[in-house]
Coordinates of C-alpha atoms in Angstrom, one line a residue:
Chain A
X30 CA 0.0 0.0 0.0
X31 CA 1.4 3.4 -0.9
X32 CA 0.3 6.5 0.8
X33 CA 0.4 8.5 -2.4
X34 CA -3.6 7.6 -3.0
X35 CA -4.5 9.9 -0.1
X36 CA -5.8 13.1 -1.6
X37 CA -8.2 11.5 -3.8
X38 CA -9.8 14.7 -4.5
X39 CA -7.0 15.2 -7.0
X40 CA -8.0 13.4 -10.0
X41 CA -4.6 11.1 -10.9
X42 CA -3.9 11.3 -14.4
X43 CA -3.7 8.1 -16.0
X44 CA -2.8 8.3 -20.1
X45 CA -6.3 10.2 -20.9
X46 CA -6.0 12.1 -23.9
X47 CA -6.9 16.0 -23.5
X48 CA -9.7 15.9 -25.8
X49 CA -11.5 13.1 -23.3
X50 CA -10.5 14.8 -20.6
X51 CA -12.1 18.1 -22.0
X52 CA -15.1 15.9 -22.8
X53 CA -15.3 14.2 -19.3
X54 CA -14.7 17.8 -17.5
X55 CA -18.0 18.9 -19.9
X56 CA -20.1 15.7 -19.2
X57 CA -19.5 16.7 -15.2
X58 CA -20.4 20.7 -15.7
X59 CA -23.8 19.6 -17.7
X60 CA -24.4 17.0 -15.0
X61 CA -24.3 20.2 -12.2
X62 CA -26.4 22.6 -14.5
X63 CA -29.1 19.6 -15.0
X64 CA -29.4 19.4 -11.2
X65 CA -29.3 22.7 -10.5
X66 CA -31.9 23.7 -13.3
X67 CA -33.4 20.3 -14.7
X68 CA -36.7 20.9 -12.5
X69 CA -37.4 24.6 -14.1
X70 CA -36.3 23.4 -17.3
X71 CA -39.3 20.5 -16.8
X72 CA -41.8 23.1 -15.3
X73 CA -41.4 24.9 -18.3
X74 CA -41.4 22.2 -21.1
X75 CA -44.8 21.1 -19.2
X76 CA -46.1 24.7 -19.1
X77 CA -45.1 24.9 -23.4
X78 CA -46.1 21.1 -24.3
X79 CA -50.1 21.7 -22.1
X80 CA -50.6 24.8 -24.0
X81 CA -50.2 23.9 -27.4
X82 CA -51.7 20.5 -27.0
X83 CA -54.5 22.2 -25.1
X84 CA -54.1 20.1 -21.6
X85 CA -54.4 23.3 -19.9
X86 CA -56.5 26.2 -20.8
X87 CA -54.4 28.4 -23.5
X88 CA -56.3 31.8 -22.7
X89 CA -54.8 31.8 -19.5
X90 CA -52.1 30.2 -19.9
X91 CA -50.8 31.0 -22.9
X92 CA -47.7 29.1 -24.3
X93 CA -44.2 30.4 -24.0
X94 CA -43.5 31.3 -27.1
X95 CA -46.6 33.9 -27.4
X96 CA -45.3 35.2 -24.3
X97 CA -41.8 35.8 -25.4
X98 CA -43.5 37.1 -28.9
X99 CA -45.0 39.8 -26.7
X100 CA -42.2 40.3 -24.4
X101 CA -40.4 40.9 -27.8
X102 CA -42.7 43.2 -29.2
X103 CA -43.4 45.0 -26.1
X104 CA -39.8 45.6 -25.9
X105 CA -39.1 46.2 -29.6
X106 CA -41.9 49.0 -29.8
X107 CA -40.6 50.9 -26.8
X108 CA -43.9 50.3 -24.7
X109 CA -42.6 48.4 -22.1
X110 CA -39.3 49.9 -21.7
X111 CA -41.4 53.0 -20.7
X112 CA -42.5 51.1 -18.0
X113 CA -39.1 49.4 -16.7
X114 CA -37.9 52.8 -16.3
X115 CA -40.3 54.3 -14.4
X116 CA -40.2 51.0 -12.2
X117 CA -36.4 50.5 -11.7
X118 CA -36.8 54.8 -10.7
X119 CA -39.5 54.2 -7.8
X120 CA -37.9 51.3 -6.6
X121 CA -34.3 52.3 -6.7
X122 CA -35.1 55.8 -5.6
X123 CA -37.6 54.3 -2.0
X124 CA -34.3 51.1 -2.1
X125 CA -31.7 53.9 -2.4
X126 CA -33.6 56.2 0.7
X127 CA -33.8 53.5 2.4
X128 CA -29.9 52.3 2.4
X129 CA -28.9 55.7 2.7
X130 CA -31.0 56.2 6.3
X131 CA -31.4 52.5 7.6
X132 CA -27.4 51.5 7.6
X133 CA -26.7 54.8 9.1
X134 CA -29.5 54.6 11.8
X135 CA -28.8 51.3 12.3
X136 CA -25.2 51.1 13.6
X137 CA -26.1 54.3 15.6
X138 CA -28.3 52.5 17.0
X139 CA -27.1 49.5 17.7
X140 CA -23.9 51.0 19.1
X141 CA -25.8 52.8 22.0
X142 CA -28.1 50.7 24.3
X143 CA -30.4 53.5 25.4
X144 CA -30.8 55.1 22.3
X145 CA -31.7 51.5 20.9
X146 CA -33.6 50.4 24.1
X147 CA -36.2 53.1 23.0
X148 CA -37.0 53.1 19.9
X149 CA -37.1 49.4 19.6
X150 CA -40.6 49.4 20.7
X151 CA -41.7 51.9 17.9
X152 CA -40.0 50.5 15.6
X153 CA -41.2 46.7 16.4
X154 CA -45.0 48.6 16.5
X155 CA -44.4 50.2 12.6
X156 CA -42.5 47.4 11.4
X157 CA -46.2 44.5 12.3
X158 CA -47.9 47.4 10.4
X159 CA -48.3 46.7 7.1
X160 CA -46.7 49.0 4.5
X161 CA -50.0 48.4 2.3
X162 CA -52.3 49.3 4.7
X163 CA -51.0 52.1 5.5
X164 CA -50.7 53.5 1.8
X165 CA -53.6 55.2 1.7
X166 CA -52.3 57.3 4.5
X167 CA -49.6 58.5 2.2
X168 CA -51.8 59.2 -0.7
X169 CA -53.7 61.1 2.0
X170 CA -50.7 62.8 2.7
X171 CA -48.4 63.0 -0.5
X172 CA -51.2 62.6 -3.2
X173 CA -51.6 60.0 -5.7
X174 CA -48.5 61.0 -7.4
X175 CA -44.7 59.4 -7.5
X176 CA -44.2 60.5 -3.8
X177 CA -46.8 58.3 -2.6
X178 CA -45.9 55.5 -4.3
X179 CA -41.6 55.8 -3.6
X180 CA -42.4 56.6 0.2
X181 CA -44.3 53.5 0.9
X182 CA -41.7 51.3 -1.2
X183 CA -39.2 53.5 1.1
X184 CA -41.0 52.4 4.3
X185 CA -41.8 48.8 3.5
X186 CA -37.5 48.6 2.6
X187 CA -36.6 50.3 5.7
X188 CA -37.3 47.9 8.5
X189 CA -35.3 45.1 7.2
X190 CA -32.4 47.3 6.3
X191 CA -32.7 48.8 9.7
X192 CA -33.5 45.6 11.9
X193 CA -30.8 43.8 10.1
X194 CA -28.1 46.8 10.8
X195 CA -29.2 46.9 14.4
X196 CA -28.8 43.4 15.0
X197 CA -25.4 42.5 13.0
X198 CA -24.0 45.6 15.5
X199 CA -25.3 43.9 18.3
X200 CA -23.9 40.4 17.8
X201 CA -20.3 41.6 17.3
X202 CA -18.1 39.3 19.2
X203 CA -17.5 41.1 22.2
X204 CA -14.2 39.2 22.4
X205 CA -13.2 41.3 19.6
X206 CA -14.0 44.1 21.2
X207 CA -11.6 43.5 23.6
X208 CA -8.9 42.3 21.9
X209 CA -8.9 45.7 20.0
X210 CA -9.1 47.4 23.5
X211 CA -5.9 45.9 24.8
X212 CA -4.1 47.8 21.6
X213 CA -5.3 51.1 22.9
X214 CA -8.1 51.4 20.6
X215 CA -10.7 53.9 21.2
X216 CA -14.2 54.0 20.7
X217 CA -14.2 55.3 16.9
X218 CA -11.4 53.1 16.1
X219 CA -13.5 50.2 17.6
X220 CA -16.4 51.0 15.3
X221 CA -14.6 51.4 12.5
X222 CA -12.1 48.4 12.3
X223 CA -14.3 45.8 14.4
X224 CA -17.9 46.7 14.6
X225 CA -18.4 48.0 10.7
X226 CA -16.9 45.0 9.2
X227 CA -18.2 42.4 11.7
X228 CA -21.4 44.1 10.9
X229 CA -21.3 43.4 6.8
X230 CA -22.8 40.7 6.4
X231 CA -25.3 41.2 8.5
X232 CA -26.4 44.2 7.1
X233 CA -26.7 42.3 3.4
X234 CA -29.2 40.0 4.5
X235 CA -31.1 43.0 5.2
X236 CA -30.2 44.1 1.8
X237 CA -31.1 41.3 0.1
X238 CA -34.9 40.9 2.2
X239 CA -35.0 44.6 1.5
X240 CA -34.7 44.6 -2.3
X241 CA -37.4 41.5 -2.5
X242 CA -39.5 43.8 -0.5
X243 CA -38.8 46.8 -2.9
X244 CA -39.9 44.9 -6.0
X245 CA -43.3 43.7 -3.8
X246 CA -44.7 46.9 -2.6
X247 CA -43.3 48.4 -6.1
X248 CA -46.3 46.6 -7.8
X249 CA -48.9 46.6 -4.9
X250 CA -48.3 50.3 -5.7
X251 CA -48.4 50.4 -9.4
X252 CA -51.5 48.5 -9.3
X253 CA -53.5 51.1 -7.3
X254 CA -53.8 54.5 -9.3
X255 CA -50.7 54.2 -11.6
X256 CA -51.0 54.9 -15.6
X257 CA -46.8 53.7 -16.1
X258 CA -45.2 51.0 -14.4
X259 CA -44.8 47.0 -15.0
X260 CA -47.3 46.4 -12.0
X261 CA -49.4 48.8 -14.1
X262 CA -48.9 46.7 -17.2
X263 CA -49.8 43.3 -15.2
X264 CA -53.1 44.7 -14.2
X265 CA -54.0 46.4 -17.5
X266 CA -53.1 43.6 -19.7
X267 CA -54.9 41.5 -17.5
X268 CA -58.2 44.1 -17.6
X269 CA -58.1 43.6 -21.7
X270 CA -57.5 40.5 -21.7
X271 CA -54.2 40.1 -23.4
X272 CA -52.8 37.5 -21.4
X273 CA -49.8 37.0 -23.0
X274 CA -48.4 40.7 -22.3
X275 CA -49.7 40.4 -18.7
X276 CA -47.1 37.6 -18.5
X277 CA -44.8 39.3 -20.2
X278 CA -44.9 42.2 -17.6
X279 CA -44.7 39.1 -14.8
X280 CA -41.9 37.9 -16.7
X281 CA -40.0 41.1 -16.3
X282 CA -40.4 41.4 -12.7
X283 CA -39.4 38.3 -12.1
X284 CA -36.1 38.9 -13.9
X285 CA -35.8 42.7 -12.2
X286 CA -36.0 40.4 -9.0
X287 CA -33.4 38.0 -10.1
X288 CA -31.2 40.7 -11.3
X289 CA -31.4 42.6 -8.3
X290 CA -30.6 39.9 -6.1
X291 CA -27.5 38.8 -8.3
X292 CA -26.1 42.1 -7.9
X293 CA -26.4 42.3 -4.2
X294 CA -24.5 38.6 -3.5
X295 CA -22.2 39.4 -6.5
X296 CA -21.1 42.7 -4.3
X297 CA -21.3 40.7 -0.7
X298 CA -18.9 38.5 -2.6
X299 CA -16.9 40.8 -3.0
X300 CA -17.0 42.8 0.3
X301 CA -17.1 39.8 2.4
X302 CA -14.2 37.3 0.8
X303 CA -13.3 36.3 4.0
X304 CA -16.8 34.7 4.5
X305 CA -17.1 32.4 1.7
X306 CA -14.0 31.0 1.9
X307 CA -13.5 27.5 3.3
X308 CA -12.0 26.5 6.3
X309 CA -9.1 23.9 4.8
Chain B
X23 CA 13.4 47.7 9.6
X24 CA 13.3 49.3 13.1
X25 CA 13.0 45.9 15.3
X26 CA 16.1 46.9 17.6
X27 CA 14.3 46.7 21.3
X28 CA 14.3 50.3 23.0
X29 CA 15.2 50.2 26.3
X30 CA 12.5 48.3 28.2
X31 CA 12.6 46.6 31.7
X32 CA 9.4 44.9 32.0
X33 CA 9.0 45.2 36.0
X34 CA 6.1 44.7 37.8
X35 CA 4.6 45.4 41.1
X36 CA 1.6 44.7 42.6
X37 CA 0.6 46.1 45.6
X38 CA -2.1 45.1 48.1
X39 CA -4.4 44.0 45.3
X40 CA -8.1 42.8 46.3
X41 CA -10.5 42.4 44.0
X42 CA -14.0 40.9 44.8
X43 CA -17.3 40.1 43.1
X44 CA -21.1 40.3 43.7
X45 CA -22.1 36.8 43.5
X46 CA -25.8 36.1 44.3
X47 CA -26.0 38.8 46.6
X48 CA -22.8 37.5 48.0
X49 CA -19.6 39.0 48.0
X50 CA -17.0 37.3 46.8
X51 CA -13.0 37.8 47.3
X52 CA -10.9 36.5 44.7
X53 CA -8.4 38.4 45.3
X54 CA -7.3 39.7 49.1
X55 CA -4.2 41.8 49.8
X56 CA -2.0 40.8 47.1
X57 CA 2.1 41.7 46.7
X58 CA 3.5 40.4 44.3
X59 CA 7.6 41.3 42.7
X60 CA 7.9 40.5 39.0
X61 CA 11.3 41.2 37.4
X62 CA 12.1 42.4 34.3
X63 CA 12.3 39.8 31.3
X64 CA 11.2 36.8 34.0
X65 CA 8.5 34.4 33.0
X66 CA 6.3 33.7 36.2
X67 CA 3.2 31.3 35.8
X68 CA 0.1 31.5 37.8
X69 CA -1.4 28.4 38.6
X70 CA -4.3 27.4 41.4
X71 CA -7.8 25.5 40.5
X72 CA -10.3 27.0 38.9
X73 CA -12.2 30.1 40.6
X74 CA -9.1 30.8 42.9
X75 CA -9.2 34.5 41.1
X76 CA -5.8 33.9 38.2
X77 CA -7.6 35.0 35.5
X78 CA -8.7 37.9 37.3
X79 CA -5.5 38.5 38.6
X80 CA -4.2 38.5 34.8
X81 CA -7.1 40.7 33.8
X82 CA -6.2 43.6 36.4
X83 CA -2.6 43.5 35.7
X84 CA -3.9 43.7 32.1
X85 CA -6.2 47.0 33.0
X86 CA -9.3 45.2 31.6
X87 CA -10.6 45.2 35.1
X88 CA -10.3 47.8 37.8
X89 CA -9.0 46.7 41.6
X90 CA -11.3 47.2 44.4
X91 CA -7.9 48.3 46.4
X92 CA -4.2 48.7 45.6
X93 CA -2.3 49.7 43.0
X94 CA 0.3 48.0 40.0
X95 CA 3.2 49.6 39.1
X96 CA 5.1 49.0 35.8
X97 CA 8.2 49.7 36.1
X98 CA 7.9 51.9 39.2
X99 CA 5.0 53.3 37.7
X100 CA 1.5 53.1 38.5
X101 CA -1.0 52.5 35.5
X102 CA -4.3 52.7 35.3
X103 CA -6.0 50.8 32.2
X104 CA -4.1 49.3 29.5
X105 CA -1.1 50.1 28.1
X106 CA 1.2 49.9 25.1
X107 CA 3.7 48.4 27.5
X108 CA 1.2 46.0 27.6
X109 CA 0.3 43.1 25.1
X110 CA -2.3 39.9 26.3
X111 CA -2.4 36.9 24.4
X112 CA -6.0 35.5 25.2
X113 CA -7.0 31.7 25.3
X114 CA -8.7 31.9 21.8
X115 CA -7.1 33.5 19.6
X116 CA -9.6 36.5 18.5
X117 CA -8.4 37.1 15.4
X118 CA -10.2 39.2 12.8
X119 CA -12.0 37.2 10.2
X120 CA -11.6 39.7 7.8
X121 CA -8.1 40.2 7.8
X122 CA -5.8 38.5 6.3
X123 CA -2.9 36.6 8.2
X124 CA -0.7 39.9 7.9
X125 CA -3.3 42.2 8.5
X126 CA -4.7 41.3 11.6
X127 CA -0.5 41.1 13.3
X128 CA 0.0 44.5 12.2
X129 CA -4.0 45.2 13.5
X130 CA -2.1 46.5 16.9
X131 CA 0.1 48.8 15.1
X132 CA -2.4 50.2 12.7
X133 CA -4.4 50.8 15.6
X134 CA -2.2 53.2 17.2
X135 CA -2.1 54.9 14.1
X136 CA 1.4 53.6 12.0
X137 CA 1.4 54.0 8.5
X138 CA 0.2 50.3 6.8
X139 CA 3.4 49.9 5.0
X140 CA 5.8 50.2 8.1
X141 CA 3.3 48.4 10.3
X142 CA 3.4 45.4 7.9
X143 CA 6.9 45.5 7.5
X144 CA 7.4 44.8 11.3
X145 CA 4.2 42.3 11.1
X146 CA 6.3 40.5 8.7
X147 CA 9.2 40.1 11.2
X148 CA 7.1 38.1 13.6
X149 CA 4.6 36.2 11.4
X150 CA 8.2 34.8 10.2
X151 CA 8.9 34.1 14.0
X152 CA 6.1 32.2 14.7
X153 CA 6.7 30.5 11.3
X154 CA 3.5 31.2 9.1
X155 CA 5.7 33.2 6.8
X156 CA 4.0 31.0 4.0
X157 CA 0.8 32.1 6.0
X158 CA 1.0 35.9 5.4
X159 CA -2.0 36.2 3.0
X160 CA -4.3 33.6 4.4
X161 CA -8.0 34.0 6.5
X162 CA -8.2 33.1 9.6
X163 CA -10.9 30.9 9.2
X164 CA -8.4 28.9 6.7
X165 CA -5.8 28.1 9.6
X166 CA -5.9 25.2 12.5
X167 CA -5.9 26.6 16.0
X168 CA -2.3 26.1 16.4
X169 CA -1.5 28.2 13.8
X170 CA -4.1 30.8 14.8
X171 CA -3.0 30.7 18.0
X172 CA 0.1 31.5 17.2
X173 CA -1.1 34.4 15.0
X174 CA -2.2 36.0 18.4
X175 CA 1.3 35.1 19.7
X176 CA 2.7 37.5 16.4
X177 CA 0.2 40.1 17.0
X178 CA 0.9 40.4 20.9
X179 CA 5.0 40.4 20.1
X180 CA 4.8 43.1 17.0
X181 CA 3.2 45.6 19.3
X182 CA 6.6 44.9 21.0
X183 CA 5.6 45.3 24.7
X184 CA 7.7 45.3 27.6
X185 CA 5.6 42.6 29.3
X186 CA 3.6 39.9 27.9
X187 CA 0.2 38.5 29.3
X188 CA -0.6 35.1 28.2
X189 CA -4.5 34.1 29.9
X190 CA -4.5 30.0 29.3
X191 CA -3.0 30.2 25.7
X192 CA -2.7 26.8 25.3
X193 CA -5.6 25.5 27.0
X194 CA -7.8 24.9 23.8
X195 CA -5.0 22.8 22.0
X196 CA -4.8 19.6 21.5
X197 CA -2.4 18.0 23.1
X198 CA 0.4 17.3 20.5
X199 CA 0.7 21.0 19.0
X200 CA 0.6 22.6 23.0
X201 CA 4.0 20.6 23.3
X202 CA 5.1 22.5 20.2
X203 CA 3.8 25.7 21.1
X204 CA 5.3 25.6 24.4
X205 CA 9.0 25.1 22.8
X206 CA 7.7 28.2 20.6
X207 CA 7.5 30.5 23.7
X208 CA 10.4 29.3 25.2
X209 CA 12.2 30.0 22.2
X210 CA 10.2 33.6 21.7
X211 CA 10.8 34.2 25.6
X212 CA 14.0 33.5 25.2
X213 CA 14.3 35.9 21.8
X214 CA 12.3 38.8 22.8
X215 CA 13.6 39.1 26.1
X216 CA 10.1 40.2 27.4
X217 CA 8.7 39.8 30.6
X218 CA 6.2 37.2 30.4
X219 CA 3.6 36.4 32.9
X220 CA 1.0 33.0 31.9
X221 CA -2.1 31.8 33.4
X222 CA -2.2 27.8 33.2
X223 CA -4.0 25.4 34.8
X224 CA -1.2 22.8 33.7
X225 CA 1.7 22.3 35.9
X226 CA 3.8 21.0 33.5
X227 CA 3.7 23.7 31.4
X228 CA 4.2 26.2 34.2
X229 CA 7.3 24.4 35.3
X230 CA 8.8 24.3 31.6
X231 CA 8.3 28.0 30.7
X232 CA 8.5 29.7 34.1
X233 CA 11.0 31.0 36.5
X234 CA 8.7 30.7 39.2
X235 CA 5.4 29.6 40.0
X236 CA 3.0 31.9 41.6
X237 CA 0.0 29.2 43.8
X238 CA -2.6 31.0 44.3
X239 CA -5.3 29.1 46.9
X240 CA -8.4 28.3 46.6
X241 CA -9.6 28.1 50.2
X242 CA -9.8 32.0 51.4
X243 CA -8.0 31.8 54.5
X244 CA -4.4 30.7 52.9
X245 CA -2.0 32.8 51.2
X246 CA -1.0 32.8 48.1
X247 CA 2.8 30.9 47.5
X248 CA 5.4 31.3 44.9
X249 CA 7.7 28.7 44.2
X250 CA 11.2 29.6 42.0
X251 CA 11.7 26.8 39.1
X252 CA 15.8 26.7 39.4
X253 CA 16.3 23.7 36.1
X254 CA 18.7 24.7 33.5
X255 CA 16.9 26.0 30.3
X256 CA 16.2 24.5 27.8
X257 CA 14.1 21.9 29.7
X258 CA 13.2 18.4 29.1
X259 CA 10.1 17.5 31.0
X260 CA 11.4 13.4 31.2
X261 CA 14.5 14.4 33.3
X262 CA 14.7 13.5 37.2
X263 CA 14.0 17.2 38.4
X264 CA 12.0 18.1 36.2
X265 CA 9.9 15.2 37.3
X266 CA 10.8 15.7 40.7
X267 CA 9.3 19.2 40.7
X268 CA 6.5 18.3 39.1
X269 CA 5.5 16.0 42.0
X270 CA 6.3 18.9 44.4
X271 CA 3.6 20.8 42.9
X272 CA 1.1 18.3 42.5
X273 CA 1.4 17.6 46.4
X274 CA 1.2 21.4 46.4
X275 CA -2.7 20.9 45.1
X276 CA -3.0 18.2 47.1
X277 CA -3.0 15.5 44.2
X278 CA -0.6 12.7 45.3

């Protein structure tokens, strides 16, 4: 017995041509992608083969390709990219608030007890109220126009940005704390070389619950008194009956979601390296 | 690179040091009235069983705690808080999970405000001491506890302090690297010329790092004892004395 066979997770090369090898190291990557995607890949051939062969109702569900056909056309004739724009803007402008005050508010409060001790209550109390119902207070207040609709995307994104902030500064390791102590470290330089970073990723879960959020209240708002908007273009496709565009709109938000959420790990990958890496 | 040692003795006096806590309602003494010499560049242990107050002890001396009475003076000099004369070594290692290898050593020199560049130059001289020069760039969530460990050890050293506080270092080792890693700080002891002062709860350790043993009781009413460790450096824990010494202690404790 030799002791060379130990790390088997180093595939031994054994008179393989590189063409097979390049072959074999395909056959493994399509084997990950069927796993990982093979059940939406399914879902949709089902959804495309029960359309056409009329096993479920076609009107409202229309197949795939007559929604990409309007997706297409929506896009193509400018009508729909009218309405990304004006949703990506009352989103990213109520998301964009809401980063902008909750991180800040957050580590404030987190840092000092009192100051945390009470608003928490407050807080707790606005947070179990539901963004929705309170909207019409804001249309009370702001009108039915864009200020309305980006303040309750704004307060709907808040809370988990704000929660999540709060909570990633309370759970620093106090440990750490101390350690930085012992070098003479004052309170400023505590914040800013142990409790910031230990607070990271935290603070992108909130990020990441928040921009879900965004997109959720973004339609709920579009839906009610809007003439622009995807959330708009859900319901009005939906009121004259052209299905196909109304899934098209779906479609889009679906993807805006998607996107959004790529973005946000793709930058916590980035800010939080340290995180993802294994412990080998 | 400026690693030449200024002039630093490294004593330390404690004078008439009681500490005590509120336990249920009770007060507790852990520490009563305690003197206590430490020379410059000697490496005392403090041993006793649990609760018998060394960890306090370690933490007053290292200003994370405030006495209830007395005073310590480093180098004829009372201090109040910590120090940069200062540097603790905890039992884990508390390293920065952000920061590489290199960047969490220099963490005590960026701290206090040195340039990056110089700080990680003299980083660099004792991540090579503790041997993780190979090391520099890793996480710390990519190293074994020795090697963390001893990343604490580095960080402690490049803050160069006169006097080094070590609270159970070894304690959450296994058994095999802790007889490494107490050769490593003989050899940095010996190197750095600091004065070091260790919590352990294992004898054997304190008898091969330490010039004396500090017992501190458990029962109240006895005083505290400190025992000088006279074997010839560097030790070898299977010869007679060393043995022989070991035994002493134990019947110290009470164990044989």
């Amino acid at each position: 017995m030799t002791y060379q066979g130990l790390d088997s997770s180093v595939p031994v090369p054994v008179n393989v041509a590189p063409g097979a090898a390049i072959l074999r190291r395909g056959a493994v990557r399509a084997g990950a992608a069927l796993r990982r995607y093979g059940l939406l890949a399914g879902f949709l051939a089902a959804w495309q083969i029960g359309a056409t062969g009329g096993w479920i109702n076609p009107t409202v569900f229309p197949p795939l390709d007559a929604i990409l056909a309007a997706l297409l056309q929506g896009l193509s004739g400018g009508a729909l990219i009218d309405d990304i724009a004006i949703s990506l803007q009352r989103s990213g402008l109520a998301f964009a608030a809401a980063v902008a005050i909750g991180i800040p508010l957050g580590l404030f409060m987190g840092q000092i007890r009192a100051v945390e001790q009470a608003l928490d209550p407050i807080l707790q109390f606005f947070r179990q109220t539901s963004a929705l119902a309170l909207y019409p207070v804001f249309i009370l207040l702001l009108g039915l126009g864009e200020a309305s609709k980006v303040f309750v995307i704004f307060w709907a994104t808040l809370f988990p940005i704000l929660l999540a902030t709060i909570g990633g500064v309370k759970e620093v390791d106090r440990k750490l704390i101390e350690m930085a102590a012992t070098f003479g470290a004052g309170r400023a330089t505590i914040f800013r070389r142990v409790v910031l970073p230990a607070s990271v990723p935290s603070i992108f879960v909130g990020l990441r619950l928040s921009a879900t959020t965004a997109l959720l209240l973004l339609i709920a708002a579009e839906m009610i008194g809007a003439n622009k908007g995807l959330g708009f273009q859900v319901m009005n496709a939906q009121y004259n009956f052209q299905i196909p565009q109304m899934f098209a709109a779906i479609l889009l938000l679906a993807l805006l979601g998607l996107t959004a959420n790529a973005a946000l790990v793709a930058l916590q990958r980035r800010l939080c390296r340290w995180a993802e890496l294994s412990s080998r | 690179m400026s690693v030449v040692e200024h002039s630093r003795r490294g004593e330390v006096t404690v004078r008439d040091l009681s500490k005590s806590f509120a336990l249920n309602g009770q007060r507790l003494d852990v520490l009563r009235d305690l003197q206590l010499e430490v020379r410059g560049g000697e490496a005392l242990a403090i041993v006793g069983p649990s609760g018998c107050g060394k960890t306090t002890l370690l933490r007053v001396l290292a200003g994370l705690e405030q006495p209830d009475r007395g005073e310590i003076l480093i180098d004829g000099h009372p201090v109040q808080g910590v120090g940069t004369e200062r540097a603790i070594i905890f039992q884990e290692p508390r390293l920065l999970p952000w920061l590489t290898v290199l960047g969490n050593v220099a963490f005590g020199l960026t701290v206090r405000g040195l340039p990056a560049d110089r700080a990680e130059a003299r980083a660099r001289h004792y991540i090579r001491l503790v041997g993780l020069a190979a090391f520099e760039k890793a996480y710390p969530r990519q190293l074994s506890g020795g090697m963390a460990q001893r990343v604490g050890i580095a960080r402690a050293l490049t803050v160069q302090p006169g006097i080094l506080l070590l609270d159970e270092p070894l304690g959450a080792l296994d058994a095999m690297t802790k007889l490494t890693m107490q050769e490593e700080l003989a050899r940095i002891w010996r190197e750095e010329k600091v004065t070091m002062i260790l919590v352990t709860h294992d004898l054997e350790e304190a008898i091969f790092l330490a010039d004396r043993v500090l017992m501190l009781p458990n029962e109240r009413g006895s005083q505290p004892r400190l025992i000088d460790i006279r074997l010839p450096r560097p030790r070898d824990r299977s010869e007679p004395d060393f043995v022989a010494m070991r035994r002493r202690l134990m019947a110290e404790f009470g164990l044989h």
